[in-house]
mmCIF file of C-alpha atoms (C1' of nucleotides) in Angstrom:
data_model
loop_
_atom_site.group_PDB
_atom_site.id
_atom_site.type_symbol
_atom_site.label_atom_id
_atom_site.label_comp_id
_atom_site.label_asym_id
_atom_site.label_seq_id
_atom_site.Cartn_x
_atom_site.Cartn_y
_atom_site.Cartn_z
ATOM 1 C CA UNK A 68 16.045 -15.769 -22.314
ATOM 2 C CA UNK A 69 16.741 -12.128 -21.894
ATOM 3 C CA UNK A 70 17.447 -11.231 -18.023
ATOM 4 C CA UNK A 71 19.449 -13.468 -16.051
ATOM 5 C CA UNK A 72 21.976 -10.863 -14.672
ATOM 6 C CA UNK A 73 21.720 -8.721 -12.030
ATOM 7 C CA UNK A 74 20.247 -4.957 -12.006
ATOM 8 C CA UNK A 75 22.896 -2.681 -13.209
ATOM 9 C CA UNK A 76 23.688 0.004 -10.816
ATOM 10 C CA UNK A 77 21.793 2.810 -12.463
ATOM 11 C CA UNK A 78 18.834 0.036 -12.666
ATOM 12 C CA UNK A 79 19.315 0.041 -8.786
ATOM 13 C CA UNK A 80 18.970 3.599 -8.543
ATOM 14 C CA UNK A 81 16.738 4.007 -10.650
ATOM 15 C CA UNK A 82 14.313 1.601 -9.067
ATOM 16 C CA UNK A 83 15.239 3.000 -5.573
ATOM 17 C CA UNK A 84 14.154 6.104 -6.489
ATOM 18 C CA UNK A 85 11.025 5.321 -7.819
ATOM 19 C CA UNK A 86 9.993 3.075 -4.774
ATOM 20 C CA UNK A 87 11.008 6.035 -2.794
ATOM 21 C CA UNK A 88 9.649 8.679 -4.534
ATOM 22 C CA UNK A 89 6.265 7.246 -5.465
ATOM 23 C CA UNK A 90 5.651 6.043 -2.321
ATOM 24 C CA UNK A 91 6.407 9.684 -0.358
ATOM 25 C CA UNK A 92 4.168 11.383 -2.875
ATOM 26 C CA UNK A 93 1.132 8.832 -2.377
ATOM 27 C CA UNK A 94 1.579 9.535 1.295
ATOM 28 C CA UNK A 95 1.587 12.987 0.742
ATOM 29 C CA UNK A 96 -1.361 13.533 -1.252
ATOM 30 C CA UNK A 97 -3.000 10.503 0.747
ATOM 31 C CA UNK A 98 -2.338 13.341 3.847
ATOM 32 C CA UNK A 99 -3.864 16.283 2.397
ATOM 33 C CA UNK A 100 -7.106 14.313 1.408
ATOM 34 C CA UNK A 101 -7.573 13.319 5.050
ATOM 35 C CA UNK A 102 -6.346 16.705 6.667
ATOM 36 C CA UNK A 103 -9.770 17.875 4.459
ATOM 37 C CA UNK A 104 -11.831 15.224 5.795
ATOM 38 C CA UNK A 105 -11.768 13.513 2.415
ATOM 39 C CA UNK A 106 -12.150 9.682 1.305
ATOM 40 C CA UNK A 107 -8.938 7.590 0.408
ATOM 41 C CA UNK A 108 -7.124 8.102 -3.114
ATOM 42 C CA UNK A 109 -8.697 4.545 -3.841
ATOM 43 C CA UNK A 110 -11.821 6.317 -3.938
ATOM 44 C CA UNK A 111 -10.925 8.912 -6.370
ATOM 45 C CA UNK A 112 -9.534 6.154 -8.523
ATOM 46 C CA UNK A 113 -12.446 4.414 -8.908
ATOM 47 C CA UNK A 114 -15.264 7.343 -8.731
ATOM 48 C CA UNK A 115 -12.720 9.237 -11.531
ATOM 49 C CA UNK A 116 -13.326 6.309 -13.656
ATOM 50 C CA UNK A 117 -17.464 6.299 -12.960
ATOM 51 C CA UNK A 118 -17.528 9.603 -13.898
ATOM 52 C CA UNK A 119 -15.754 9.357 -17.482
ATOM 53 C CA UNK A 120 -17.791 6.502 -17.851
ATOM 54 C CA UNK A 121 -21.190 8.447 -17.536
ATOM 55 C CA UNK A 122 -24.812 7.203 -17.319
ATOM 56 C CA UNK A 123 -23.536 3.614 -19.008
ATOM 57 C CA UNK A 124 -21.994 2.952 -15.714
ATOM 58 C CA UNK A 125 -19.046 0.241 -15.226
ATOM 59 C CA UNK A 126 -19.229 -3.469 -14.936
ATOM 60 C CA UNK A 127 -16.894 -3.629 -11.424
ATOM 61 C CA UNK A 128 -14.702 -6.376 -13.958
ATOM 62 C CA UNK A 129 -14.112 -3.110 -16.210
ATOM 63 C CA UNK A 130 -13.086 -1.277 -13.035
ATOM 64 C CA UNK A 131 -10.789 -4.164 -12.145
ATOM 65 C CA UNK A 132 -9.089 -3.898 -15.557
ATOM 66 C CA UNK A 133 -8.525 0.177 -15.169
ATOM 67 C CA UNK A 134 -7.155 0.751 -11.829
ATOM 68 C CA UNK A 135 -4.928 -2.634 -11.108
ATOM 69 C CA UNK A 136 -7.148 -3.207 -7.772
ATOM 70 C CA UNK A 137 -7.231 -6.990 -6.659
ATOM 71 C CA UNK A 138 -10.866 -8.658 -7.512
ATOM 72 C CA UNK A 139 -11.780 -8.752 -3.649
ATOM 73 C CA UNK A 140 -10.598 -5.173 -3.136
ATOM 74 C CA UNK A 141 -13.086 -3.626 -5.757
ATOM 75 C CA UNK A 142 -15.702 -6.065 -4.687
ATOM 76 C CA UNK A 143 -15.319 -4.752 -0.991
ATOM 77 C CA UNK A 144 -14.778 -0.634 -1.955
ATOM 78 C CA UNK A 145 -17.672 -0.732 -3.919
ATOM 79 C CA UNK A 146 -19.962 -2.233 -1.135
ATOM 80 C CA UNK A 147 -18.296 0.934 0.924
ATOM 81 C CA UNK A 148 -19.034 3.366 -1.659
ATOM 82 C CA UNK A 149 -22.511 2.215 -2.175
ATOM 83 C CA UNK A 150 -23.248 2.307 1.657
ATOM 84 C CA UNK A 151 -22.087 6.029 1.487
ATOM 85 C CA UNK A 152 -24.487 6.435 -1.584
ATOM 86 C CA UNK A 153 -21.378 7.201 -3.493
ATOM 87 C CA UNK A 154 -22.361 4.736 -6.115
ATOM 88 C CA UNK A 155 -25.165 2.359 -7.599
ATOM 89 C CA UNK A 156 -25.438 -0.964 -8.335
ATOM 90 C CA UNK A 157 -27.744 -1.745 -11.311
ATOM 91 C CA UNK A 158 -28.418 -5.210 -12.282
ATOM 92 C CA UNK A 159 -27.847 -5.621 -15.700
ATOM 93 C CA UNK A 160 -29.558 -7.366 -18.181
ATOM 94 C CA UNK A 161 -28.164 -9.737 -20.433
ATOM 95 C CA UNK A 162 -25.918 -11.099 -17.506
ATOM 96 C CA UNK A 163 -27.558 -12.050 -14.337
ATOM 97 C CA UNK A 164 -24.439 -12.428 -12.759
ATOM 98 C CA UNK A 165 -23.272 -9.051 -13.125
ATOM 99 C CA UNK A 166 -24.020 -5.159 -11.927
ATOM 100 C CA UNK A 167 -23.331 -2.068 -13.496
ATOM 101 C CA UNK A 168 -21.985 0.509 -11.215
ATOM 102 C CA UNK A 169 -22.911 4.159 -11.690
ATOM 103 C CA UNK A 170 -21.654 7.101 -10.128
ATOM 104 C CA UNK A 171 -24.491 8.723 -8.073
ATOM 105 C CA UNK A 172 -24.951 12.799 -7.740
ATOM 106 C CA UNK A 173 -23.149 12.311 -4.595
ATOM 107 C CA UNK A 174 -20.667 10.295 -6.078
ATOM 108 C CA UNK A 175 -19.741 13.488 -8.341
ATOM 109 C CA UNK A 176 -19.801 15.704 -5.559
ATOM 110 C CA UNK A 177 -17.397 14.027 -3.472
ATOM 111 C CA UNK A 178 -15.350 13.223 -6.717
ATOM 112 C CA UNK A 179 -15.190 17.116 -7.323
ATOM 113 C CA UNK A 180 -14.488 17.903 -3.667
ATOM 114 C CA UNK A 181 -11.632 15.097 -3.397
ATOM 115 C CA UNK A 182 -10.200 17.072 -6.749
ATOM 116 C CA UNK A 183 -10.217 20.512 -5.419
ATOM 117 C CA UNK A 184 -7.161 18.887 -3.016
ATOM 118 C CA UNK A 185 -6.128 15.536 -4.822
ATOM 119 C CA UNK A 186 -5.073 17.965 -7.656
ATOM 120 C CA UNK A 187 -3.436 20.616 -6.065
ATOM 121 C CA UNK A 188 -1.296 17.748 -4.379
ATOM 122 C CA UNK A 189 -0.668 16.981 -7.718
ATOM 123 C CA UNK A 190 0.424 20.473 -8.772
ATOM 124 C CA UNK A 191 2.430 21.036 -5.687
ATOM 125 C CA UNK A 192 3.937 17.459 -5.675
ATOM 126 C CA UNK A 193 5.383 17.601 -9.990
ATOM 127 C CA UNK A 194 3.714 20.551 -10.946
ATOM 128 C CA UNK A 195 6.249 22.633 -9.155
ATOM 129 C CA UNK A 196 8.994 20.831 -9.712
ATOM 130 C CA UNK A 197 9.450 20.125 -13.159
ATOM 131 C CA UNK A 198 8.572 22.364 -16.014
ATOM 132 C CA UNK A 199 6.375 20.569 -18.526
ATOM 133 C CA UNK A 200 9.019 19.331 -21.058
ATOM 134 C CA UNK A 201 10.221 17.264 -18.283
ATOM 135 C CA UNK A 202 7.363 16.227 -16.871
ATOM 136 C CA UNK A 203 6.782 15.051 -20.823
ATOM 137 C CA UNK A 204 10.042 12.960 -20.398
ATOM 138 C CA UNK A 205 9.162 11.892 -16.894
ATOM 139 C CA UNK A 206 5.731 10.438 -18.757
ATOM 140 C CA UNK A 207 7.465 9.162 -21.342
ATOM 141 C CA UNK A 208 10.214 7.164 -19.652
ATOM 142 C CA UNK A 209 7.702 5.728 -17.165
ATOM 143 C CA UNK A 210 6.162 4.791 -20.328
ATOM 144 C CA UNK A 211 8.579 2.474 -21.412
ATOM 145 C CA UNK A 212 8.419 0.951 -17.722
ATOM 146 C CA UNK A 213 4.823 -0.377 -18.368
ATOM 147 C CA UNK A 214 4.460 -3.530 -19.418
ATOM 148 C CA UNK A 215 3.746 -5.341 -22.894
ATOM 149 C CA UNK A 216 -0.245 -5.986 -22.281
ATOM 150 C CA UNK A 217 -1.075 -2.140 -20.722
ATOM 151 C CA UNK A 218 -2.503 0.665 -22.532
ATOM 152 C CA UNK A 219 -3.436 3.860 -21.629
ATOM 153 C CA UNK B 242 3.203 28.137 -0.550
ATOM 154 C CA UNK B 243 3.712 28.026 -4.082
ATOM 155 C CA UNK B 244 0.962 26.507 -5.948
ATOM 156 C CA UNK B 245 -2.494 27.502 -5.720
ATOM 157 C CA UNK B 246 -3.415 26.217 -9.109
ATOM 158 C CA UNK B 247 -4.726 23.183 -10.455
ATOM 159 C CA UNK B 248 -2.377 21.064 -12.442
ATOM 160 C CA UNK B 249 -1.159 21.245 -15.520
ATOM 161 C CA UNK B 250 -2.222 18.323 -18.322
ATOM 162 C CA UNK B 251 1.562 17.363 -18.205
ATOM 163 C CA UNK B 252 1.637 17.346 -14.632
ATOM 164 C CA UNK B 253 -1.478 14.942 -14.487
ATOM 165 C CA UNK B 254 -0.336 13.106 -16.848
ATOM 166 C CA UNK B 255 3.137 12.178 -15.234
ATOM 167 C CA UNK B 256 1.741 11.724 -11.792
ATOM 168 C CA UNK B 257 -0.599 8.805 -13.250
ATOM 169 C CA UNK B 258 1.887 7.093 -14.816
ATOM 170 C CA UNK B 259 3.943 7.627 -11.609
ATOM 171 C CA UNK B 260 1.588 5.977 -9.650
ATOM 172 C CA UNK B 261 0.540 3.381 -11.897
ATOM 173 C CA UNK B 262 4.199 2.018 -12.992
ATOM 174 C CA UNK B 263 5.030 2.069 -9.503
ATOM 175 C CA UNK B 264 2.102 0.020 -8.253
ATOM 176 C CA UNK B 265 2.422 -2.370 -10.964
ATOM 177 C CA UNK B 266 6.317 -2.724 -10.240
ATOM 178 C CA UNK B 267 5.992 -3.229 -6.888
ATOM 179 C CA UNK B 268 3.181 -5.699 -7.420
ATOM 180 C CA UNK B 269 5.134 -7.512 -9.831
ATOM 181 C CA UNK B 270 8.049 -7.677 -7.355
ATOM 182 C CA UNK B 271 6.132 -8.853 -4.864
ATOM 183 C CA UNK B 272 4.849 -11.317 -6.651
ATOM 184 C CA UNK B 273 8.309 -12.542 -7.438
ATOM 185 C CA UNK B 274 9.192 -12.735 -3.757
ATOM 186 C CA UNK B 275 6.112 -14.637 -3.052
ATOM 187 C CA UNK B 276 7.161 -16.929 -5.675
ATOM 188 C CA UNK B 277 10.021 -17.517 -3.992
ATOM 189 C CA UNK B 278 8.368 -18.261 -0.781
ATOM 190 C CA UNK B 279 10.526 -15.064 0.330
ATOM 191 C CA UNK B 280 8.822 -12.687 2.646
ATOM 192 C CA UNK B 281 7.663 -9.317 1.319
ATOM 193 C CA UNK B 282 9.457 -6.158 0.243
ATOM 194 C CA UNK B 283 9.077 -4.631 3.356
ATOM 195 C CA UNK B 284 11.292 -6.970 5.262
ATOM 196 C CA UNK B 285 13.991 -6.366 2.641
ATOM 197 C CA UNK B 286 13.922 -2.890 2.713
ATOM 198 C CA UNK B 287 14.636 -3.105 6.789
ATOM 199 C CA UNK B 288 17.043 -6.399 6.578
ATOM 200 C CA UNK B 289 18.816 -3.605 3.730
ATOM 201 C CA UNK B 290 19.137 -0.989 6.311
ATOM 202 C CA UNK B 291 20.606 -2.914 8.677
ATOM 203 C CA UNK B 292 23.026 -4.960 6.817
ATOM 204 C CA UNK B 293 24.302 -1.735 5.633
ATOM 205 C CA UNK B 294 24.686 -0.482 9.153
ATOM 206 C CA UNK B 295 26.929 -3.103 9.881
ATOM 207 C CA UNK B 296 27.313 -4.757 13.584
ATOM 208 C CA UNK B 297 26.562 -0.993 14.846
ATOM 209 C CA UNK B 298 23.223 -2.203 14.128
ATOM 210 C CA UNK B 299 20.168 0.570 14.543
ATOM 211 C CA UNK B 300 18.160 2.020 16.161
ATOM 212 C CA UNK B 301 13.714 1.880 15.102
ATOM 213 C CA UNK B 302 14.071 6.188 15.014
ATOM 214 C CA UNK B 303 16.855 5.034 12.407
ATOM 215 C CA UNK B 304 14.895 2.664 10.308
ATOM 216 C CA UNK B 305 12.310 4.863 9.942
ATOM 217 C CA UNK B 306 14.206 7.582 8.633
ATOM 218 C CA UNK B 307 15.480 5.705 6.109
ATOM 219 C CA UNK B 308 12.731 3.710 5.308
ATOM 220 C CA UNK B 309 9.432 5.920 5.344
ATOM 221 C CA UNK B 310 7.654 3.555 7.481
ATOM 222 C CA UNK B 311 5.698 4.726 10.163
ATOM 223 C CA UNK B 312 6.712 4.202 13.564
ATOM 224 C CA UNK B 313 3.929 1.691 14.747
ATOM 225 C CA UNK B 314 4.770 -0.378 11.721
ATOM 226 C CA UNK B 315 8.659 -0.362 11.841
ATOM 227 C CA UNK B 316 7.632 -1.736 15.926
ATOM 228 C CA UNK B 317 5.619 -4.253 14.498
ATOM 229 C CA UNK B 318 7.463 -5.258 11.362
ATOM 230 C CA UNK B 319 11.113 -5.353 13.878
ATOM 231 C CA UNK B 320 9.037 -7.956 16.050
ATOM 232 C CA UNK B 321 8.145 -10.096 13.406
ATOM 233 C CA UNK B 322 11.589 -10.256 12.242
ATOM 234 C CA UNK B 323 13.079 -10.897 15.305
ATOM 235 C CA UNK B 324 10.478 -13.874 15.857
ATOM 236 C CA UNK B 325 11.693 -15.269 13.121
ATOM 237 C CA UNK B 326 15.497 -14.564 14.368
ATOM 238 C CA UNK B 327 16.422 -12.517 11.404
ATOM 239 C CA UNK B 328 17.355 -9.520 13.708
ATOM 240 C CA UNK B 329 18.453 -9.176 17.453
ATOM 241 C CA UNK B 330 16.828 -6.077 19.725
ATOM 242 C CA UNK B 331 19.788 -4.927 22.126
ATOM 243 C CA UNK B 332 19.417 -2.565 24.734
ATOM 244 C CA UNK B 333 21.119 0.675 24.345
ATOM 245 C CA UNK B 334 23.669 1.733 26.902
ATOM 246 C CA UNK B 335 23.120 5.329 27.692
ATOM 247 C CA UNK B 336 19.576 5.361 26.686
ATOM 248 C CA UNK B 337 16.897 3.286 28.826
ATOM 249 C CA UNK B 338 13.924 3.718 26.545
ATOM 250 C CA UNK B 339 15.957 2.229 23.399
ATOM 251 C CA UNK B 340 17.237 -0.221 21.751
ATOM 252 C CA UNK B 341 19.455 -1.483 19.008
ATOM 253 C CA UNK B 342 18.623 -3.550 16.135
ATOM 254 C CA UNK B 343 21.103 -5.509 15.078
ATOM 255 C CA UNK B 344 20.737 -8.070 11.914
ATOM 256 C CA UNK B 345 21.908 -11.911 12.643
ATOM 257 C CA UNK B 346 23.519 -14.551 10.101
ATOM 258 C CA UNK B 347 19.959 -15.574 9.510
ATOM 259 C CA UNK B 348 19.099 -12.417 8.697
ATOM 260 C CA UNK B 349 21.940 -11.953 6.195
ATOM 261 C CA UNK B 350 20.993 -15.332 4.880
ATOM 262 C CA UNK B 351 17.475 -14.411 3.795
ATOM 263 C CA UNK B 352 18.689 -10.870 2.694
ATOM 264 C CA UNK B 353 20.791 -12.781 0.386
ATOM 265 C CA UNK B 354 18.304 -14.886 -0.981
ATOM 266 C CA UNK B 355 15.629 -11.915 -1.217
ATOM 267 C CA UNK B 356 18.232 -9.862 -3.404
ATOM 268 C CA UNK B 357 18.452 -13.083 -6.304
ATOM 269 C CA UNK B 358 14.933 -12.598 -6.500
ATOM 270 C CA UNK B 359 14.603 -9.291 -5.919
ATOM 271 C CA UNK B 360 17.912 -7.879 -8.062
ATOM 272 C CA UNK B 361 16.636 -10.070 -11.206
ATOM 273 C CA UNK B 362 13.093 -8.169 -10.788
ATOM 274 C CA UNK B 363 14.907 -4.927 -10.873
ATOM 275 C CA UNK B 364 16.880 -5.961 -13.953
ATOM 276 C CA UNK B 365 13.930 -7.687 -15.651
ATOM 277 C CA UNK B 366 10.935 -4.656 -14.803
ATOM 278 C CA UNK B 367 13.513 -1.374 -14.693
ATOM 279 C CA UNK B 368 16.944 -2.715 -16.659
ATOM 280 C CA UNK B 369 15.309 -4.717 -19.392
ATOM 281 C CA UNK B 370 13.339 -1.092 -20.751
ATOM 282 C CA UNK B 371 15.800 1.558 -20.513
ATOM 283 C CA UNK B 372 19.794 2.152 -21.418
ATOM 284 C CA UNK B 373 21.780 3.122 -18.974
ATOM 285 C CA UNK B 374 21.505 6.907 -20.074
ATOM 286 C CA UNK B 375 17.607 6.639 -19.417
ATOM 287 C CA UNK B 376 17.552 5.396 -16.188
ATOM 288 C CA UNK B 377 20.114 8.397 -15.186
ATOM 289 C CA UNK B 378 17.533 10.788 -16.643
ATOM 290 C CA UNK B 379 14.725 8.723 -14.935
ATOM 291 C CA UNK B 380 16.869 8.880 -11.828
ATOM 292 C CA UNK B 381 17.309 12.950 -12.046
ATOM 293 C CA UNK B 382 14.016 13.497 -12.942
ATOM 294 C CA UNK B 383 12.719 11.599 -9.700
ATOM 295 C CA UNK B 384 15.233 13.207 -7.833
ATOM 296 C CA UNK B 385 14.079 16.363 -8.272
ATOM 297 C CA UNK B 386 10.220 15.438 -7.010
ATOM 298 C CA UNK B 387 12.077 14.477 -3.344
ATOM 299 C CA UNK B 388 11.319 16.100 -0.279
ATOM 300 C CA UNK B 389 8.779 18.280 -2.197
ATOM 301 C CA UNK B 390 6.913 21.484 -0.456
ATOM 302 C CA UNK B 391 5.481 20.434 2.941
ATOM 303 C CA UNK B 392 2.465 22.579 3.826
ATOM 304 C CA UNK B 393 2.255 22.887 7.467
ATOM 305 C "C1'" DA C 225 16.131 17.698 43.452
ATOM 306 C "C1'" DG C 226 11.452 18.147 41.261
ATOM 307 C "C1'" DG C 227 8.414 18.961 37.702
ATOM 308 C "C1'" DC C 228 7.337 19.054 32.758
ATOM 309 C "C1'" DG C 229 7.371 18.520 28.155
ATOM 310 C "C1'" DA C 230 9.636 15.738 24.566
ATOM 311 C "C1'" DT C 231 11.175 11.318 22.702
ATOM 312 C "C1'" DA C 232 11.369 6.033 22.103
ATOM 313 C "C1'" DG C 233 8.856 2.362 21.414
ATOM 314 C "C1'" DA C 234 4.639 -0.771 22.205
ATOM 315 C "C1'" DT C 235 -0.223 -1.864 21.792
ATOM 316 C "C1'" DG C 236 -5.712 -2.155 21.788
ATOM 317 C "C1'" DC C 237 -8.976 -1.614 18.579
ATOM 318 C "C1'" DA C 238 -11.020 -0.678 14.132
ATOM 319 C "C1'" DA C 239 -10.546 -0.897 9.260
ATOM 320 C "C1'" DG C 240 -8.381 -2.651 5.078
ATOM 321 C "C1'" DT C 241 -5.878 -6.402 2.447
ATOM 322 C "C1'" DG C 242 -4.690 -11.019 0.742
ATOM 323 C "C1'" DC C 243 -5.874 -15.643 0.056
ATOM 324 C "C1'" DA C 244 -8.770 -19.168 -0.759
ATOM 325 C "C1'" DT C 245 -13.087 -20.502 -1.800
ATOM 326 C "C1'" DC C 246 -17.902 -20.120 -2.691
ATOM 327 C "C1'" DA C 247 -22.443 -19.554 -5.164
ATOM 328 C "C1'" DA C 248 -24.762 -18.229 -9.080
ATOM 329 C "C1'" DG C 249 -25.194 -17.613 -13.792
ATOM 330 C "C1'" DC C 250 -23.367 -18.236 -18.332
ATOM 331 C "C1'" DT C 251 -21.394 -21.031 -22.402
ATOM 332 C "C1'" DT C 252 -19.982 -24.933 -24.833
ATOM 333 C "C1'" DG C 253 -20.083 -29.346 -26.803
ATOM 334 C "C1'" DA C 254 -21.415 -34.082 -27.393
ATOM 335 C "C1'" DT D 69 -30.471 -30.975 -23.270
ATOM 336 C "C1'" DC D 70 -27.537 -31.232 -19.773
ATOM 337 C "C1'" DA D 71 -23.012 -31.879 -17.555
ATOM 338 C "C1'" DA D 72 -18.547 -29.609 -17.294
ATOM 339 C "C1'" DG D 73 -16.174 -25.744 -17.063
ATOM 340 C "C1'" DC D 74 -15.696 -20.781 -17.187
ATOM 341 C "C1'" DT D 75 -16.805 -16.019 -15.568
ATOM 342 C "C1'" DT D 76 -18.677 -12.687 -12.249
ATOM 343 C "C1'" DG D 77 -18.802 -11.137 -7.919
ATOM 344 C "C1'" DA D 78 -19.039 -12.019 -2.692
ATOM 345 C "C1'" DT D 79 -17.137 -13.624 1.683
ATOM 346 C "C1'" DG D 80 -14.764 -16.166 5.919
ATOM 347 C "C1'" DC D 81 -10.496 -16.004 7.967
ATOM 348 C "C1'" DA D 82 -5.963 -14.540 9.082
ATOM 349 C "C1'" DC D 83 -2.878 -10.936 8.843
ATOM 350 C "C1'" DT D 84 -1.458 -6.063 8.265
ATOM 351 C "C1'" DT D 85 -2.169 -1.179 8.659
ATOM 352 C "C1'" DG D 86 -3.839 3.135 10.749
ATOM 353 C "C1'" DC D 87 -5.017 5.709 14.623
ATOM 354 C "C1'" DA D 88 -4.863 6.921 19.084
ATOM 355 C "C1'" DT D 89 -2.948 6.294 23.228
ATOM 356 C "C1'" DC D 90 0.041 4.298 26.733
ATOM 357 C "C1'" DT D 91 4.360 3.523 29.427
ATOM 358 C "C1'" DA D 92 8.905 4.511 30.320
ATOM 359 C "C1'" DT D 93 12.761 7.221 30.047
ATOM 360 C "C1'" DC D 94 15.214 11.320 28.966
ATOM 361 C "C1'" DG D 95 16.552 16.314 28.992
ATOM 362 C "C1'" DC D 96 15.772 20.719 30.439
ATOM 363 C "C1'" DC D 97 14.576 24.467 33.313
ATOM 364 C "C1'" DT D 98 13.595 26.368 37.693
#
DNA sequence: AGGCGATAGATGCAAGTGCATCAAGCTTGA
DNA sequence: TCAAGCTTGATGCACTTGCATCTATCGCCT
């Protein structure tokens, strides 16, 4: 029995704020991949975490768990990614329900290529702005904002 | 043209937990709403706008000023409210290719009911974590990554 | 006035998302 | 051992979003 009362008004702000901001800088950065011809940041998400995965490879349930995309979504952007030879799906075997996904030479390529812009966004978008002790407090108040069951 | 460089660990760092929190907030608000059997943030956001505008009403160039949204969407998102009577489309006097959006008692009416659902998310996701001097210094910190460098 | 580019808003079509549900394989327990 | 239930991943359908383009009107300049 904790919240019942409305948002105080720096909650408000605070929350405004965040929509707004978060949602400009997605746009942004979302821009400047396409102005290069690049794929979607929902690609990066997901071939980012293929690639710190390594040869092992990703069950697409693991994926689901690291990037907060909807069962259906990853089940559909991996079919996409796999068309574009992005990715591979290996059958795995203990579980013949179940694929592991692997991040293809390709797959790398593109990652690398959607970095080259995706983090200069980044560094133009915070970098610039902030000098790293408040980009630390930025991190750290977000921090608090996640909730009980995340990690990082 | 500032930033050539990649980003710094800091920056990287605060830009994924920007993204992350904020997808996860507005997921969980959403949720709420749905809950509810409210409509989605999006129609609060407008309904917002145009209670705060008053019987003046708006204009679409307005709302998506204020709001972010692109213009195609704002068209589409205005029609769907108006089907369901929440908002009014007037024309405009002294301009033939415009129109004014005004919001109706309905349209108050489910603003109202949005904001229990909505306001108690804010308090519960953004109030519950952080005093009052936090979410200032959350707030300031965001503030600062607004309108950030456009590259043209 | 007449022409021309700019602005306001709508819309056809393709692609992505959300929801519900499905099929297949796994696990458990009597 | 086998039925019941869970987990993994795919998919049909409706709706939304993105892109490009269209129409209509406006404002300006000659």
């Amino acid at each position: 029995m904790t919240e019942k009362a409305m948002p105080s008004p720096e909650a408000i702000k605070a929350w405004a704020r965040l929509m707004r901001v978060s949602r400009q800088l997605v746009e942004r950065a979302e821009d400047a991949l396409k102005q290069g011809g690049l794929p979607p940041l929902a690609w990066y998400d997901v071939l980012h975490e293929l690639a710190e995965a390594g040869e092992g490879g990703l069950r697409p349930f693991q994926l689901i768990e690291r990037t907060l995309f909807a069962q259906y979504n990853i089940s559909r952007l991996l079919a996409r990614l796999e068309a574009d030879g992005l990715v591979e799906k290996l059958p795995v075997a203990d579980d013949g329900r179940g694929q592991t996904i692997r991040i293809s030479a390709k797959g790398r390529e593109t990652r690398r290529r959607m970095w080259a812009v995706y983090g200069r966004s980044i560094a133009d978008l915070v970098g610039a702005g902030l000098s790293p002790d408040e980009l630390n407090a930025l991190s750290a108040l977000l921090g608090r904002l996640r909730d009980p069951p995340v990690s990082d």
